PDB file of C-alpha atoms and ligand atoms in Angstrom:
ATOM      1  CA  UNK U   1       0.000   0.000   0.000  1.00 92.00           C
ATOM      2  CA  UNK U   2       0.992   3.465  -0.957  1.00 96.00           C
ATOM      3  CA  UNK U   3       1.668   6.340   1.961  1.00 98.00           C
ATOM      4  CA  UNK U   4      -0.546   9.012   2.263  1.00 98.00           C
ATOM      5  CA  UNK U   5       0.659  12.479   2.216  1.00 98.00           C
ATOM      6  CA  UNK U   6      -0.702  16.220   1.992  1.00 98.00           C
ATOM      7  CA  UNK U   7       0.681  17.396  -1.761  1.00 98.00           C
ATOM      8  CA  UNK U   8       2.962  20.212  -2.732  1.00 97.00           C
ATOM      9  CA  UNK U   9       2.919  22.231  -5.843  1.00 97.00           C
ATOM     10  CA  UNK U  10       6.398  20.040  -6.993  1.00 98.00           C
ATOM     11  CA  UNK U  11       3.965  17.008  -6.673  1.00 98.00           C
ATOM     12  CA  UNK U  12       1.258  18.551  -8.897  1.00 98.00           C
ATOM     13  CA  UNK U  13       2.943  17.678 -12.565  1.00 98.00           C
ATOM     14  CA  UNK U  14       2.539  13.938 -11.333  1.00 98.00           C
ATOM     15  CA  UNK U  15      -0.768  13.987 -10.004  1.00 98.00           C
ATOM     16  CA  UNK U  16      -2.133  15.743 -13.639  1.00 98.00           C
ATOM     17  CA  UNK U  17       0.191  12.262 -15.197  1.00 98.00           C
ATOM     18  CA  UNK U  18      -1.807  10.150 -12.996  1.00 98.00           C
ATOM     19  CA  UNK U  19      -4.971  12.257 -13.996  1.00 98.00           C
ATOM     20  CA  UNK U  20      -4.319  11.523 -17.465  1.00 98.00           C
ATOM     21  CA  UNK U  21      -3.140   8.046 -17.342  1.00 98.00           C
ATOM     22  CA  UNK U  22      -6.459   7.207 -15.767  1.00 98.00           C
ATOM     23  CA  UNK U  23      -8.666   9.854 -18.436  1.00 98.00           C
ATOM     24  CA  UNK U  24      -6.777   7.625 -21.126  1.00 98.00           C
ATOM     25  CA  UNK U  25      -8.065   4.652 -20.138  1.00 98.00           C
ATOM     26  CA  UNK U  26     -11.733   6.317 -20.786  1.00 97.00           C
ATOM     27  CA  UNK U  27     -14.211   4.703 -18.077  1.00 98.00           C
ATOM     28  CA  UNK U  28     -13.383   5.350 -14.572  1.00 98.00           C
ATOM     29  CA  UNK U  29     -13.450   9.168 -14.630  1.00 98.00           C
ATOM     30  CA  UNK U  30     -14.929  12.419 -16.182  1.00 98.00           C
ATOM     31  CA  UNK U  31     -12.094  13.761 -17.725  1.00 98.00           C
ATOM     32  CA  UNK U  32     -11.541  12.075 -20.610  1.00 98.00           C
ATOM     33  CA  UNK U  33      -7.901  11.830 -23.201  1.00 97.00           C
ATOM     34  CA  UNK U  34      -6.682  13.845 -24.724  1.00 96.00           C
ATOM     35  CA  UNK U  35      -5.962  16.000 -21.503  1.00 97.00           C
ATOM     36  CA  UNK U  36      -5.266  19.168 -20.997  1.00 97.00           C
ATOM     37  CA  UNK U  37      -1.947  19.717 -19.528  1.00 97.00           C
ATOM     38  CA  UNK U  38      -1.646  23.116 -18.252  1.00 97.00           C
ATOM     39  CA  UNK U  39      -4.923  23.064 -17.731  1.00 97.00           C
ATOM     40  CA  UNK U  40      -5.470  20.327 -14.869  1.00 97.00           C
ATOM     41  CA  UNK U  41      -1.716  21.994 -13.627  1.00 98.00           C
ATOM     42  CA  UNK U  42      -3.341  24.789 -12.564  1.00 97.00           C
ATOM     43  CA  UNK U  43      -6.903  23.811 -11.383  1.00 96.00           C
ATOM     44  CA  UNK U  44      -4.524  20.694  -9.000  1.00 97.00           C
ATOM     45  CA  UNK U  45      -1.738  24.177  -8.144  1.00 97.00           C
ATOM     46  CA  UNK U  46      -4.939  26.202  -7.199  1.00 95.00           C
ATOM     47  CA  UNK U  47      -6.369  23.229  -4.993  1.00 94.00           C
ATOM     48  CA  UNK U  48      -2.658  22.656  -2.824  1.00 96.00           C
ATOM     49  CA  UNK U  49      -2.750  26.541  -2.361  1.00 93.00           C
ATOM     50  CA  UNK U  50      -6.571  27.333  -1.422  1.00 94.00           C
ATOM     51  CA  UNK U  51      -7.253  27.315   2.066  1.00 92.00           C
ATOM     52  CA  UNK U  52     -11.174  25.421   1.570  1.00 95.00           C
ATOM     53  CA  UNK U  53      -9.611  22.929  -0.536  1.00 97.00           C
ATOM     54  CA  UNK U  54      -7.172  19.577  -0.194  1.00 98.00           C
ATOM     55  CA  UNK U  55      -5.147  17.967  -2.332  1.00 98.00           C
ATOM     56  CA  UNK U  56      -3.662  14.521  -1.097  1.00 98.00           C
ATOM     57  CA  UNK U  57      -1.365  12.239  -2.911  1.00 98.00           C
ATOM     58  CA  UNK U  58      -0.404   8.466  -2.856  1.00 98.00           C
ATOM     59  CA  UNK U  59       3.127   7.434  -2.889  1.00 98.00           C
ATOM     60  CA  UNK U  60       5.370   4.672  -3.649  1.00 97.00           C
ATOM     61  CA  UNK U  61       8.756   5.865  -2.463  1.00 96.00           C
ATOM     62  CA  UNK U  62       9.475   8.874  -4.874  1.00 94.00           C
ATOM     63  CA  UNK U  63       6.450   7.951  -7.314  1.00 97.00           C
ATOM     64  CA  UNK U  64       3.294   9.552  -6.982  1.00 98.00           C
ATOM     65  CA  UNK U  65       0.839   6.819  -7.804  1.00 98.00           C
ATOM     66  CA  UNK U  66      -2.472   8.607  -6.844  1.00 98.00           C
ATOM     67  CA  UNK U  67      -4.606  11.613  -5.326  1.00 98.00           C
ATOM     68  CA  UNK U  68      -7.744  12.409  -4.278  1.00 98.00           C
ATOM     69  CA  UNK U  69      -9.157  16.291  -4.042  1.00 98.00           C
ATOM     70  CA  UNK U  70     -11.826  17.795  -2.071  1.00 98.00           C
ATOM     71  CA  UNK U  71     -13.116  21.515  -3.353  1.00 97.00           C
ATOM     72  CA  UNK U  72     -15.689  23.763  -2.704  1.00 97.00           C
ATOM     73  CA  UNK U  73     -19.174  23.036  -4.293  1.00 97.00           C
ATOM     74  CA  UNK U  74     -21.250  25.341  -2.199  1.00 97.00           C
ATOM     75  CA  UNK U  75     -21.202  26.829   0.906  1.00 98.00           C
ATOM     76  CA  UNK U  76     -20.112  24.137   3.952  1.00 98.00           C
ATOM     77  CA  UNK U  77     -20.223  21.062   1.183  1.00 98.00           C
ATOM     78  CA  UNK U  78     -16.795  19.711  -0.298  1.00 98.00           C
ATOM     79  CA  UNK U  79     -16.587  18.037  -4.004  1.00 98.00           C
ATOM     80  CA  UNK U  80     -14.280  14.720  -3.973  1.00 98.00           C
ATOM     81  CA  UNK U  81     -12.225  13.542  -6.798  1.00 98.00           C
ATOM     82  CA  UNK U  82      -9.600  10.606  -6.958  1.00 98.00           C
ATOM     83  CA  UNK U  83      -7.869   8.152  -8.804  1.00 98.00           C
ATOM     84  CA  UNK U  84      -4.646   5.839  -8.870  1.00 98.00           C
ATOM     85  CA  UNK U  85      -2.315   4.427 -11.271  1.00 98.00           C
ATOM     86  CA  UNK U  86      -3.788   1.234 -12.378  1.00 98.00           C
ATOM     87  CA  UNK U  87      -0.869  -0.571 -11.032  1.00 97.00           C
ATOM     88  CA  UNK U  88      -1.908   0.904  -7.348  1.00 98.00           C
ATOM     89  CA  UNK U  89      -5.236  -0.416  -7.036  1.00 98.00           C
ATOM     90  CA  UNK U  90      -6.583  -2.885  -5.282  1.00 97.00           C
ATOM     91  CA  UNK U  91      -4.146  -2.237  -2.048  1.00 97.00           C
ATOM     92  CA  UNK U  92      -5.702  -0.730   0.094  1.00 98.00           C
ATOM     93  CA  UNK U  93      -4.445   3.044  -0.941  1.00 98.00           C
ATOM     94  CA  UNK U  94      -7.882   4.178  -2.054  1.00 98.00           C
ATOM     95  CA  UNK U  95      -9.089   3.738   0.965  1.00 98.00           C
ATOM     96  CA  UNK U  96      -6.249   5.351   3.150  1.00 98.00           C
ATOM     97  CA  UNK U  97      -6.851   8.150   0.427  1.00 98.00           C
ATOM     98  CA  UNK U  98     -10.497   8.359   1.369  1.00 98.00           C
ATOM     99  CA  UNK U  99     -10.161   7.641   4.866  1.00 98.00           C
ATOM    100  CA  UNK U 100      -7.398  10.643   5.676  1.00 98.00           C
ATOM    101  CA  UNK U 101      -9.994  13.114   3.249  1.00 98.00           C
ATOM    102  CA  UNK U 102     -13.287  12.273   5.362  1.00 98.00           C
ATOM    103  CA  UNK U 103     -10.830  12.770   8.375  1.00 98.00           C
ATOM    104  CA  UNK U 104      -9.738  16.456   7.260  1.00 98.00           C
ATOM    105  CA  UNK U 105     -13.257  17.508   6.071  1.00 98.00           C
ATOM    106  CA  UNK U 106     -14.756  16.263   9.269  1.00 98.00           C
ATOM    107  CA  UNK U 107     -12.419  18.429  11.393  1.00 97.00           C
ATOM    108  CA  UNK U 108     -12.754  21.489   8.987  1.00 97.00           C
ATOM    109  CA  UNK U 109     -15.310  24.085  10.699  1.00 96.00           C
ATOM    110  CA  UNK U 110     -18.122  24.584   8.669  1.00 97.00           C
ATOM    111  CA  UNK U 111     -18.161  21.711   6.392  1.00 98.00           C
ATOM    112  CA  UNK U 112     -21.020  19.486   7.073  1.00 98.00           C
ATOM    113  CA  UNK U 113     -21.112  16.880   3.972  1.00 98.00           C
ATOM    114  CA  UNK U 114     -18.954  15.681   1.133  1.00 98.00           C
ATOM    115  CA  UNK U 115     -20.352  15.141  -2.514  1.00 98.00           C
ATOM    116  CA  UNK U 116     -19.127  13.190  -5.507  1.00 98.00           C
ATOM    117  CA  UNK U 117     -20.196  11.797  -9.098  1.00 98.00           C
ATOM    118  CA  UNK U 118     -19.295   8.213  -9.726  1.00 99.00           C
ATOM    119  CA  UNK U 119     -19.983   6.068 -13.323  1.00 98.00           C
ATOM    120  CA  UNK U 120     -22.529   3.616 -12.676  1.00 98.00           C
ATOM    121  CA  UNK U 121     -20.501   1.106 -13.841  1.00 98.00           C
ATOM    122  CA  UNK U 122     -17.507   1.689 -11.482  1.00 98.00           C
ATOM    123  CA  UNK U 123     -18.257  -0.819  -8.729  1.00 98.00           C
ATOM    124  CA  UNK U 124     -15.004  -0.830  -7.177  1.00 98.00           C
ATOM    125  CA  UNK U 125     -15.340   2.734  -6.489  1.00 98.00           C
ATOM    126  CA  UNK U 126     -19.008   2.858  -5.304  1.00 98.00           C
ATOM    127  CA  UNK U 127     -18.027  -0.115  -2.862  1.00 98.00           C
ATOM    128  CA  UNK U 128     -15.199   2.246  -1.434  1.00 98.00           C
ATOM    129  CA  UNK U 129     -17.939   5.125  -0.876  1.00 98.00           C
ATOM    130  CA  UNK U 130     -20.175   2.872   0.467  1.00 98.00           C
ATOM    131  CA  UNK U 131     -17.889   1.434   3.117  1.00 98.00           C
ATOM    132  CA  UNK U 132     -16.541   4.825   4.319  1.00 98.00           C
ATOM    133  CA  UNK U 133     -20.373   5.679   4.983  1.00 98.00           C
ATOM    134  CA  UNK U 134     -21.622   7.259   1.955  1.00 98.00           C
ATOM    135  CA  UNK U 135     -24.890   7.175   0.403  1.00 98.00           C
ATOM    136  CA  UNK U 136     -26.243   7.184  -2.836  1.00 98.00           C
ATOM    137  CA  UNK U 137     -28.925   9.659  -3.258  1.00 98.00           C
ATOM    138  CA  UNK U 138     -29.549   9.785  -6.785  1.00 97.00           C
ATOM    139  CA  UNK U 139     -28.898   9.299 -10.823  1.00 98.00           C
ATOM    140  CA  UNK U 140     -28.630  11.550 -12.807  1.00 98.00           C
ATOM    141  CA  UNK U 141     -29.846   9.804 -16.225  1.00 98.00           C
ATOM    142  CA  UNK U 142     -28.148  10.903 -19.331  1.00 98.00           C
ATOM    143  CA  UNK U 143     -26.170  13.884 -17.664  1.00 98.00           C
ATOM    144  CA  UNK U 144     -22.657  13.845 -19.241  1.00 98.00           C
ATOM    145  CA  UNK U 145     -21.702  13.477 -23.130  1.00 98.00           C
ATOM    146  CA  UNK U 146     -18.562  11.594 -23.498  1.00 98.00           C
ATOM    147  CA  UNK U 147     -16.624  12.803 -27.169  1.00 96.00           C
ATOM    148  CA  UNK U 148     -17.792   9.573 -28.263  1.00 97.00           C
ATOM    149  CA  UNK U 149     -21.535  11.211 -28.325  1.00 98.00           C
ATOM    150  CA  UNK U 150     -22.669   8.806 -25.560  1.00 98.00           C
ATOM    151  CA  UNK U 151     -24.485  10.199 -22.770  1.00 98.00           C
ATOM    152  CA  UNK U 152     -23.573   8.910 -19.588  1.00 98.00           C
ATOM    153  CA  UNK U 153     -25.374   8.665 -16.616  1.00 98.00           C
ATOM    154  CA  UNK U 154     -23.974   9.113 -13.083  1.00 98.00           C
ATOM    155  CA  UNK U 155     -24.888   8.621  -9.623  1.00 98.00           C
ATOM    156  CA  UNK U 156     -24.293  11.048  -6.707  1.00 98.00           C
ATOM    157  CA  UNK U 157     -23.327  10.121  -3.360  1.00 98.00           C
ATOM    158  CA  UNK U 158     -23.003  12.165  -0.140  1.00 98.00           C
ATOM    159  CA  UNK U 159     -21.442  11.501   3.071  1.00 98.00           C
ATOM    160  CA  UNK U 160     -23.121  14.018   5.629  1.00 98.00           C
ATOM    161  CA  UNK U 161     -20.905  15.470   8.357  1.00 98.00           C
ATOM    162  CA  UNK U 162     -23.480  16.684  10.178  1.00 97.00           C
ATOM    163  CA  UNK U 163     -26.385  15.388  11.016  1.00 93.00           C
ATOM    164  CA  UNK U 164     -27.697  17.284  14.233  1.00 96.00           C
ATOM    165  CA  UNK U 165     -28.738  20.618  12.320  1.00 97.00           C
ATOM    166  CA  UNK U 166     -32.188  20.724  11.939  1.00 95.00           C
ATOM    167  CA  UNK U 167     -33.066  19.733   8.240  1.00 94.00           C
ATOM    168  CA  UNK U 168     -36.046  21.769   6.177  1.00 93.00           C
ATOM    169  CA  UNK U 169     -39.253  22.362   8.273  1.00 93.00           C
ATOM    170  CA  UNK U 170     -41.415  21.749   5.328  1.00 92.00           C
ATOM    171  CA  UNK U 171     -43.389  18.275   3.880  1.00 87.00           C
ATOM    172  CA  UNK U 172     -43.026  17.718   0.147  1.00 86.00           C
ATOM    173  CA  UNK U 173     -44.816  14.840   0.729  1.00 86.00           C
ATOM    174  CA  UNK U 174     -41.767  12.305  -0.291  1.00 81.00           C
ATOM    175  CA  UNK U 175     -39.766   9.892   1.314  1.00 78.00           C
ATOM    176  CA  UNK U 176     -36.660  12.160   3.224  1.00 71.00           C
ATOM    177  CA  UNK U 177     -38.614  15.242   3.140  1.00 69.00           C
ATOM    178  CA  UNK U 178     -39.635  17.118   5.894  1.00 63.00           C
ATOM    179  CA  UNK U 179     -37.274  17.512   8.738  1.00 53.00           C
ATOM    180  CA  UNK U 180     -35.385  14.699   8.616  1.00 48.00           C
TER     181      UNK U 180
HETATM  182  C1  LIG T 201     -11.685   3.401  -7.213  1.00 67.35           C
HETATM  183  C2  LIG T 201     -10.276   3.389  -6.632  1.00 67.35           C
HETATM  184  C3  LIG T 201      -9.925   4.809  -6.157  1.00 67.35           C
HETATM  185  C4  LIG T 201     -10.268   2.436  -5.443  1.00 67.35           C
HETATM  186  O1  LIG T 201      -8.992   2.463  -4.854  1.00 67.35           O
HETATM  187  P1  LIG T 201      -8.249   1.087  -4.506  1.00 67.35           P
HETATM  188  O2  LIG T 201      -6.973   1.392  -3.810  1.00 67.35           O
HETATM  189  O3  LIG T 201      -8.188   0.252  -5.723  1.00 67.35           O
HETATM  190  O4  LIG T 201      -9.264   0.509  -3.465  1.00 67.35           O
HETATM  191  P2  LIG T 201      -8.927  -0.396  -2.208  1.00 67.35           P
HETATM  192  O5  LIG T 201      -7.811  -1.338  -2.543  1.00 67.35           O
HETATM  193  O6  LIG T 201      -8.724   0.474  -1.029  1.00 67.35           O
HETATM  194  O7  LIG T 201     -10.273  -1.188  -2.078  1.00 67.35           O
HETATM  195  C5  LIG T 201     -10.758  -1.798  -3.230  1.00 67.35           C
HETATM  196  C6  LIG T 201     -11.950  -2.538  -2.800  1.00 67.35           C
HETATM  197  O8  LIG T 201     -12.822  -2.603  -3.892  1.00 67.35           O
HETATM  198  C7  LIG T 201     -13.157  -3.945  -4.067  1.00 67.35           C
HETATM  199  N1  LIG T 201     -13.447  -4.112  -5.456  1.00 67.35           N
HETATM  200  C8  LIG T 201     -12.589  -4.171  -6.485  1.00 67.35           C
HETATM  201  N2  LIG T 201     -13.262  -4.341  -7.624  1.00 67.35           N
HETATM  202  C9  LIG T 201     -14.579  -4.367  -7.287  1.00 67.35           C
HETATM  203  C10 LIG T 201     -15.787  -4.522  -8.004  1.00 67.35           C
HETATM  204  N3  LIG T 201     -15.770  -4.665  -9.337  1.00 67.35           N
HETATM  205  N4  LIG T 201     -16.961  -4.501  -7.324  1.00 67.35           N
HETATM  206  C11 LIG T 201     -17.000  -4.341  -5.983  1.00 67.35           C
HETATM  207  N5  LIG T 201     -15.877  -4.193  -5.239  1.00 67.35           N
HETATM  208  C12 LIG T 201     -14.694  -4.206  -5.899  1.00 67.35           C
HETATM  209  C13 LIG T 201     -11.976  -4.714  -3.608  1.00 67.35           C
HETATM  210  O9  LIG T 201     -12.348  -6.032  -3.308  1.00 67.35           O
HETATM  211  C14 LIG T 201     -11.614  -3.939  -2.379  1.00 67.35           C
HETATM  212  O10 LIG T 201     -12.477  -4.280  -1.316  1.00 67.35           O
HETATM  213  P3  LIG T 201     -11.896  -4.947   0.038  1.00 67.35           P
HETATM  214  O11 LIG T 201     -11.046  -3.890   0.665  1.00 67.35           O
HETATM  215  O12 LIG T 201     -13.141  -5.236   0.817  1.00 67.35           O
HETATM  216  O13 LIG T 201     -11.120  -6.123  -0.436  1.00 67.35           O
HETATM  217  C15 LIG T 201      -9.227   2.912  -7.657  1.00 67.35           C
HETATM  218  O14 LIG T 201      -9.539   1.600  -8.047  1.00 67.35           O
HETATM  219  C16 LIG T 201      -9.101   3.792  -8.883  1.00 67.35           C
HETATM  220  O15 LIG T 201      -8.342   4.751  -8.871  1.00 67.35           O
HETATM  221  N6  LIG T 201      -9.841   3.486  -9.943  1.00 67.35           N
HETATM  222  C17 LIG T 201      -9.780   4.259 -11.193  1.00 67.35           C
HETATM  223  C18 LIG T 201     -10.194   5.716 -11.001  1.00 67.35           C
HETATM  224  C19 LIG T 201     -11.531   5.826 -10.342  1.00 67.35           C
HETATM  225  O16 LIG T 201     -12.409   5.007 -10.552  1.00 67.35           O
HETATM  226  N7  LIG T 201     -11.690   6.891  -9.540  1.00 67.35           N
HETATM  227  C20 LIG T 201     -12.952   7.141  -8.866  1.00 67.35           C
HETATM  228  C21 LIG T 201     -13.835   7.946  -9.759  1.00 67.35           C
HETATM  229  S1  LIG T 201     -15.417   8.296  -8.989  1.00 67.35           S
END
């Protein structure tokens, strides 16, 4: 299993490789080949330097072999991206990743939930959600075209932080509504 560390900007040219290793491979993430370079540089630079946002990497002695981001949505709720090297998986590291994000977001004032897209067809990574508590609370059918001209559906999970503010005071008469 890979160590888990906060990233520096010197790490963030490796983390876009492993971005675009895993974008080549076309089915486990949005971003899809051929990347944009300077592009994902900056958005991953921005992310180690804002003060709302994380960037974590995975490493194999010198070799950065994975990451996982968490960045503002809106107010109090934290996006979550990640991915490793294909030769990383299946060792534990995504969920040391996930484990050490949920762990930082949890003991960040006024965040109280963490969000994410996920293929439907990525089981290994729903599984991962799943076990570090989070839910699925929707689909969202046809929702992304791929440059192939598919459109892809994907399903949203949350992990709430907190669950002791009162939710909305008023009955929409479905399941979860109401305050709950
Ligand atoms: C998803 C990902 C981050 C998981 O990280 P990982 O290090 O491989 O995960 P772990 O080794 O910590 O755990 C993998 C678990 O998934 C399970 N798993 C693997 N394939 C699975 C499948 N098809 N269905 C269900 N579970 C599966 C493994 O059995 C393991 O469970 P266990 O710990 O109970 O044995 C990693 O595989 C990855 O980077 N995939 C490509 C990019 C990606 O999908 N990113 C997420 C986009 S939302």
């Amino acid at each position: 299993m890979a160590a888990v560390r906060a990233a520096t900007v010197e790490d963030v040219s490796n983390v876009v490789a492993v971005h675009a290793a895993v974008a080549a491979e076309g089915r486990w993430i949005g971003t899809e080949a051929p990347v944009d370079f300077s592009r994902f540089q900056r958005l991953f630079e921005a992310s180690v330097a804002a003060d709302g946002s994380l960037l974590l990497v995975a490493v194999d002695g010198v070799d950065v072999v994975g990451y996982l981001g968490l960045y503002p949505t809106v107010p109090g709720v934290l996006g979550l991206g990640m991915a490793l090297a294909p030769h990383a998986r299946g060792q534990g590291t995504g969920t040391a990743l996930l484990a050490a994000a949920v762990e930082w977001a949890t003991a960040r004032e006024g965040v109280h939930k963490v969000e994410l897209e996920v293929w439907p067809h990525n089981m290994a990574a729903r599984a991962l959600y799943e076990r570090a508590g989070f839910a699925t609370e929707g689909r969202r059918r046809r929702q992304y075209r791929r440059r192939s001209g598919e459109l892809w559906d994907s399903i949203v999970m949350g992990l709430v932080l907190d669950g002791t503010s009162p939710g909305s005071p008023y009955d929409d008469g479905l399941p979860g509504s109401g305050a709950t």
